[in-house]
C-alpha cells in the first residue's frame, strides 16, 4: 500500500499503523508544512516541533495511545502529537483564545496524558503511571519523551535514580537530543551526550556488519544471531564504560537517527520487548525542514508571527522590558566588577545576551535548573559578589524553597529580575506570571519592586542592586512599555496623583498604572473625580500609606496578581487594623487564567481602563442607592 494519502483522509492515530513507511514519510512532510504555516500565523514553538515529527509519527505507529501513555517534556514539542490525535481540524486555533493549547492538556484530549508546561517532569510522571498500571493489572506502556534541554533539570535525575531500579516496569524514556534547549545546552551533561553521540559511528558500523552477514549464504544467519553478544563485548572494549543510564538501572539503546522512521521503529520494538526500564537516545535536528529554523534554532524556539518566505518575524518594538533590563545591567556591570548575571537557559528571552557578550566570565547559564540557579546565586553572594538572576515569573516558582533556605534566612544579597510578571497571554495557565507576588512577599526581609515604565525599571534596578540588603526582586511584564502618563513624575517608592476633592482612590502598580491613568481621564469627562496611588516598591508597604488611604470614602485596588496573598490583600489588612469603615474592594485574578491575548486576559479580569471606569461607576451607584 504505497498510494499517496493525506492526513485529512485518515482516522488518527489508528490509521497510521496501516500505512507504509513511504506513506508516513510523505505525511511527515505534510505535517512540517502545517507546522510552518500555522505557527507563522499564531506564533509559538516551531523549531523543537519541526525536529520531533518523525519521532512522534513512530510513537503513534508503535504504541496504542491513549491506553499507552505518552508524556511530553517539555510540552511545547507536542504539536505533531496534537495533529496526529484528532486535532488537525482545530490546529489553526493553536494558542488562540478558545482554541487548542500549545501544551498537552488532558481536558483537551484523552491522548494528552499530563499537563507539562514546565520542564523535567516527564520521567517522574511516567514512572508514577507505570507503577499505577502494574497495580491495576494493566500491561500497557508509559513513555516519557524528554528533550530540548529538559535533561538539565535536576528533577530528571531524581526520577531516573528512583525509577531505574524497578526491573518489572513497562517504562520507556526517550531523549529527543537536538543539542539545544531554549538557549544552547551547557555544562557537563552536554559534553556527556556528545560523547554518546560519537558512538553512533560504532553503531553504524555494527549495523553494516549485521546486514552484510545476513547476505552470506548458510553461515550468515547463524553468525548474525550471535551479534548481540559480540555487540556487548565490542561495546565494552570500544566505549570502555557503561552509560550513566545503565548504571541507574535502565537498558540504554542508541543513539539512533531521529529522522529515520525505520531506525526509530526498530529501536522502539526492541525497547518494548524488554518489559523493564529502557532509555532510548534519539538524535534530531532542531528546526528540521525549514532552513531559517535549522540555521538559527534558538530564534525559532518560541517565535511570534513571521513571513514564511523570508523567515522574518513581524515587526516588533525595538525595545522590551527584557532588553532594557539586559542593557541596563551591562551599564551597571561596567562600574562594578562584582556584578554577575545568571540565567536558566533563557539568555535571549531575558535580555542577558548583552551581558554574556561583554562579560562572559561573569555570566552563568546553569541550564533549566532554577533551584540550582538560586542556590548558586547564594554561593556567589556569600563571597561578596552581587548576583542577578533573570528568570520568568512562572519558572521562578520552582525555586521557592531555595529562596527561603539558601538566600533569605542567611540574609544574602541576591537580586531577581522577574521577567514576564503578570499576564503573558497565549501560553496559558502554566505560564501566566500571577503567583510571584504572593510567593515573594511571603518571604521575610524581601523587597519587591514593580516599575511602570522603562525609566522606573532602571531606577528600581539600581536601588535593588546597590541600596537594598538581602533578597530583592524587580518584576516587569512581557513586551514593550505602553505609556501615556508623564514619565518625569516617577519614583521607586510610591506616588499620589490627586484631583481636588476626590472621594475615590485607585491603587495599583506596574503596567496597570497606565490603565489607571487612562481611567482617571475618562472618569473626569463624566465629572467623576478619582485619585491614584501608584506603588513602585510594592513590598514591604510604607507604614505612612495607611493614614493617607483611610481619608477616602471609596478605595479600589486593581492588581495583576492572584488575590490570595496579594498586595491588595495586605492593604486590606492594613485598613482593617486602622479601623477603616469606607468601601474597600479589590479586582484581582481568582484562578488560573486560560490562553488568550494579553489584552483579552486583562479585559476579562477587569484590569483595562474601560473596565476600571465601569467598576468605579458601579461602586458609586451602589453607594448612592444604599
Coordinates of C-alpha atoms in Angstrom, one line a residue, residues 249-529:
X249 CA 19.2 0.5 36.0
X250 CA 18.0 1.4 32.5
X251 CA 18.8 -0.5 29.4
X252 CA 20.4 2.1 27.0
X253 CA 19.6 2.0 23.3
X254 CA 21.1 4.4 20.9
X255 CA 21.8 6.9 19.7
X256 CA 19.6 6.4 16.7
X257 CA 18.7 8.8 13.8
X258 CA 15.5 10.6 14.9
X259 CA 14.6 11.4 11.3
X260 CA 14.7 7.7 10.1
X261 CA 11.3 6.0 10.7
X262 CA 12.8 2.6 10.1
X263 CA 15.5 3.1 12.7
X264 CA 13.0 4.6 15.2
X265 CA 10.6 1.7 14.7
X266 CA 13.4 -0.9 15.1
X267 CA 14.6 0.6 18.4
X268 CA 11.0 1.1 19.8
X269 CA 10.2 -2.6 19.0
X270 CA 13.4 -3.6 20.8
X271 CA 12.6 -1.4 23.8
X272 CA 9.0 -2.8 24.2
X273 CA 10.4 -6.4 24.2
X274 CA 12.4 -5.9 27.4
X275 CA 9.4 -5.1 29.8
X276 CA 11.8 -3.2 32.1
X277 CA 13.0 0.4 32.2
X278 CA 14.6 1.4 28.8
X279 CA 16.3 4.6 27.8
X280 CA 16.3 5.4 24.1
X281 CA 18.7 8.1 22.8
X282 CA 17.3 9.8 19.7
X283 CA 19.4 12.3 17.7
X284 CA 17.4 15.0 15.9
X285 CA 17.9 18.4 14.2
X286 CA 16.1 21.2 15.8
X287 CA 14.2 23.2 13.1
X288 CA 14.4 20.2 10.6
X289 CA 12.9 21.0 7.2
X290 CA 12.8 24.8 7.5
X291 CA 16.1 26.4 6.7
X292 CA 15.8 29.6 8.8
X293 CA 14.9 27.4 11.8
X294 CA 17.7 25.0 11.2
X295 CA 20.3 27.8 10.9
X296 CA 19.0 29.6 14.0
X297 CA 17.0 27.2 16.2
X298 CA 17.2 29.5 19.2
X299 CA 15.4 32.3 17.4
X300 CA 12.7 29.9 16.2
X301 CA 12.3 28.2 19.6
X302 CA 9.4 30.4 20.5
X303 CA 8.6 32.9 17.8
X304 CA 6.0 35.5 17.0
X305 CA 4.2 35.6 13.7
X306 CA 6.6 35.5 10.8
X307 CA 6.9 35.6 7.0
X308 CA 7.4 32.1 5.7
X309 CA 9.3 33.1 2.6
X310 CA 11.9 35.2 4.4
X311 CA 11.7 33.8 7.9
X312 CA 11.5 37.3 9.2
X313 CA 9.2 37.8 12.3
X314 CA 6.6 40.5 12.3
X315 CA 7.9 43.9 13.2
X316 CA 8.2 44.2 16.9
X317 CA 9.1 47.1 19.2
X318 CA 12.8 47.9 19.2
X319 CA 12.9 47.6 22.9
X320 CA 11.2 45.5 25.5
X321 CA 11.3 45.3 29.3
X322 CA 13.7 42.3 28.8
X323 CA 16.1 44.1 26.5
X324 CA 16.1 47.3 28.6
X325 CA 16.8 45.2 31.7
X326 CA 19.7 43.5 30.0
X327 CA 21.3 46.6 28.6
X328 CA 21.0 48.4 31.9
X329 CA 22.6 45.5 33.7
X330 CA 25.6 45.8 31.4
X331 CA 25.9 49.5 32.2
X332 CA 25.8 48.8 35.9
X333 CA 28.4 46.0 35.5
X334 CA 30.7 48.5 33.7
X335 CA 31.2 50.2 37.0
X336 CA 31.2 47.2 39.3
X337 CA 33.2 44.1 38.7
X338 CA 31.3 42.2 41.4
X339 CA 28.1 42.2 39.5
X340 CA 27.2 38.8 37.9
X341 CA 24.3 37.6 35.7
X342 CA 22.6 34.2 35.9
X343 CA 20.1 32.6 33.6
X344 CA 18.4 29.2 33.5
X345 CA 18.7 28.5 29.7
X346 CA 17.0 31.8 28.9
X347 CA 19.8 34.1 27.8
X348 CA 17.9 35.7 24.9
X349 CA 14.5 35.5 26.5
X350 CA 15.6 37.6 29.5
X351 CA 17.8 40.0 27.6
X352 CA 21.1 38.7 29.1
X353 CA 22.8 38.2 25.7
X354 CA 24.3 41.7 26.0
X355 CA 25.9 40.8 29.4
X356 CA 27.2 37.5 28.0
X357 CA 28.8 39.2 25.1
X358 CA 30.6 41.8 27.2
X359 CA 31.3 40.0 30.4
X360 CA 31.4 36.2 29.6
X361 CA 33.4 35.5 32.8
X362 CA 30.7 36.9 35.0
X363 CA 27.8 35.4 33.0
X364 CA 26.5 32.0 34.1
X365 CA 23.9 29.8 32.2
X366 CA 23.1 26.9 34.5
X367 CA 20.6 25.2 32.2
X368 CA 17.0 24.5 33.0
X369 CA 17.7 24.4 36.7
X370 CA 16.1 27.3 38.6
X371 CA 16.6 25.7 42.0
X372 CA 20.3 25.4 41.4
X373 CA 20.4 29.0 40.0
X374 CA 19.1 30.5 43.2
X375 CA 21.4 28.5 45.5
X376 CA 24.3 29.1 43.2
X377 CA 23.5 32.8 43.5
X378 CA 23.6 32.4 47.2
X379 CA 27.0 31.0 47.0
X380 CA 28.2 33.9 44.9
X381 CA 26.6 36.4 47.4
X382 CA 28.3 34.7 50.3
X383 CA 31.7 35.6 48.8
X384 CA 30.8 39.3 48.3
X385 CA 29.6 39.1 44.7
X386 CA 26.3 40.7 43.6
X387 CA 24.4 38.0 41.6
X388 CA 21.4 39.0 39.5
X389 CA 19.2 36.1 38.4
X390 CA 16.9 37.0 35.5
X391 CA 14.1 34.5 35.2
X392 CA 10.5 34.3 34.0
X393 CA 7.9 34.6 36.8
X394 CA 6.4 31.2 36.1
X395 CA 9.8 29.4 36.3
X396 CA 10.8 31.3 39.5
X397 CA 8.0 29.3 41.2
X398 CA 10.2 26.2 41.1
X399 CA 12.9 27.8 43.4
X400 CA 10.7 28.8 46.3
X401 CA 12.5 26.5 48.8
X402 CA 15.9 27.8 47.7
X403 CA 14.8 31.4 48.0
X404 CA 13.9 30.8 51.6
X405 CA 16.5 28.4 52.9
X406 CA 19.6 29.4 50.8
X407 CA 19.1 33.2 50.4
X408 CA 16.6 34.8 52.8
X409 CA 17.5 33.0 56.1
X410 CA 21.1 33.8 55.6
X411 CA 20.3 37.4 54.7
X412 CA 22.3 37.1 51.4
X413 CA 22.0 39.8 48.9
X414 CA 20.6 38.3 45.7
X415 CA 18.7 40.3 43.1
X416 CA 15.9 38.8 41.0
X417 CA 14.9 40.1 37.6
X418 CA 11.4 38.7 37.4
X419 CA 10.5 38.7 33.7
X420 CA 7.1 38.0 32.3
X421 CA 5.4 39.1 35.5
X422 CA 1.6 39.2 35.3
X423 CA -0.4 38.1 32.2
X424 CA 1.7 36.7 29.4
X425 CA -1.2 35.6 27.1
X426 CA -1.2 32.7 24.6
X427 CA 1.0 30.3 26.6
X428 CA -1.9 30.0 29.1
X429 CA -2.2 28.7 32.6
X430 CA 1.2 27.2 33.0
X431 CA 3.0 30.4 32.1
X432 CA 0.9 33.3 33.4
X433 CA 3.0 35.2 36.0
X434 CA 0.4 35.7 38.6
X435 CA 2.0 33.9 41.6
X436 CA 5.3 35.7 42.1
X437 CA 3.9 38.4 44.3
X438 CA 2.2 36.1 46.8
X439 CA 5.3 33.9 46.8
X440 CA 7.9 36.6 47.2
X441 CA 6.0 38.7 49.7
X442 CA 5.6 35.6 52.0
X443 CA 9.4 35.5 52.4
X444 CA 10.7 37.7 55.3
X445 CA 13.1 40.6 54.6
X446 CA 12.3 40.6 50.9
X447 CA 11.9 43.8 48.9
X448 CA 9.8 43.7 45.7
X449 CA 9.5 46.4 43.0
X450 CA 7.1 46.6 40.2
X451 CA 8.0 49.5 37.8
X452 CA 5.5 51.1 35.4
X453 CA 7.9 52.1 32.6
X454 CA 11.5 51.7 31.4
X455 CA 12.8 54.7 33.4
X456 CA 11.3 53.3 36.6
X457 CA 12.8 49.9 35.8
X458 CA 16.3 51.3 35.7
X459 CA 15.7 53.2 38.9
X460 CA 14.5 50.1 40.7
X461 CA 17.4 48.0 39.4
X462 CA 19.9 50.5 40.8
X463 CA 18.2 50.6 44.2
X464 CA 17.8 46.8 44.4
X465 CA 21.4 46.2 43.5
X466 CA 23.2 48.9 45.4
X467 CA 20.9 50.0 48.3
X468 CA 18.8 47.1 49.4
X469 CA 20.0 44.2 51.5
X470 CA 19.0 40.6 51.4
X471 CA 16.6 39.3 48.7
X472 CA 15.4 42.0 46.3
X473 CA 13.2 41.4 43.3
X474 CA 12.3 43.7 40.3
X475 CA 9.3 42.4 38.4
X476 CA 8.3 43.6 35.0
X477 CA 5.9 42.4 32.2
X478 CA 6.4 40.8 28.9
X479 CA 6.8 43.1 25.9
X480 CA 7.3 46.8 25.4
X481 CA 6.1 49.7 27.6
X482 CA 2.9 51.4 26.7
X483 CA 2.9 54.7 28.5
X484 CA 0.7 57.8 28.3
X485 CA 1.4 59.3 31.7
X486 CA 4.2 61.8 32.4
X487 CA 7.4 59.9 32.8
X488 CA 9.1 62.8 34.5
X489 CA 6.9 62.1 37.5
X490 CA 8.1 58.6 38.6
X491 CA 9.5 57.1 41.7
X492 CA 10.9 53.9 43.2
X493 CA 8.6 54.1 46.2
X494 CA 5.1 55.4 45.8
X495 CA 3.3 58.3 44.2
X496 CA -0.1 60.0 44.6
X497 CA -1.8 61.5 41.5
X498 CA -4.6 63.6 43.1
X499 CA -7.6 65.6 41.9
X500 CA -9.0 68.2 44.2
X501 CA -11.9 66.9 46.4
X502 CA -12.0 63.3 45.2
X503 CA -13.6 60.7 47.4
X504 CA -12.4 57.7 45.3
X505 CA -8.9 56.3 45.3
X506 CA -7.5 53.8 42.8
X507 CA -4.4 51.9 44.0
X508 CA -2.3 49.9 41.5
X509 CA 1.2 49.2 40.3
X510 CA 3.3 48.1 37.3
X511 CA 1.9 48.4 33.8
X512 CA -1.7 48.8 35.2
X513 CA -0.7 52.3 36.3
X514 CA -1.1 53.4 32.7
X515 CA -4.6 51.8 32.6
X516 CA -5.5 53.6 35.8
X517 CA -4.2 56.9 34.3
X518 CA -6.4 56.5 31.3
X519 CA -9.4 55.6 33.5
X520 CA -8.8 58.7 35.6
X521 CA -9.0 60.8 32.4
X522 CA -12.2 59.0 31.2
X523 CA -13.9 59.4 34.6
X524 CA -13.1 63.2 34.7
X525 CA -15.0 63.5 31.4
X526 CA -18.0 62.1 33.3
X527 CA -17.4 64.6 36.1
X528 CA -16.3 61.7 38.3
X529 CA -13.0 62.5 40.1

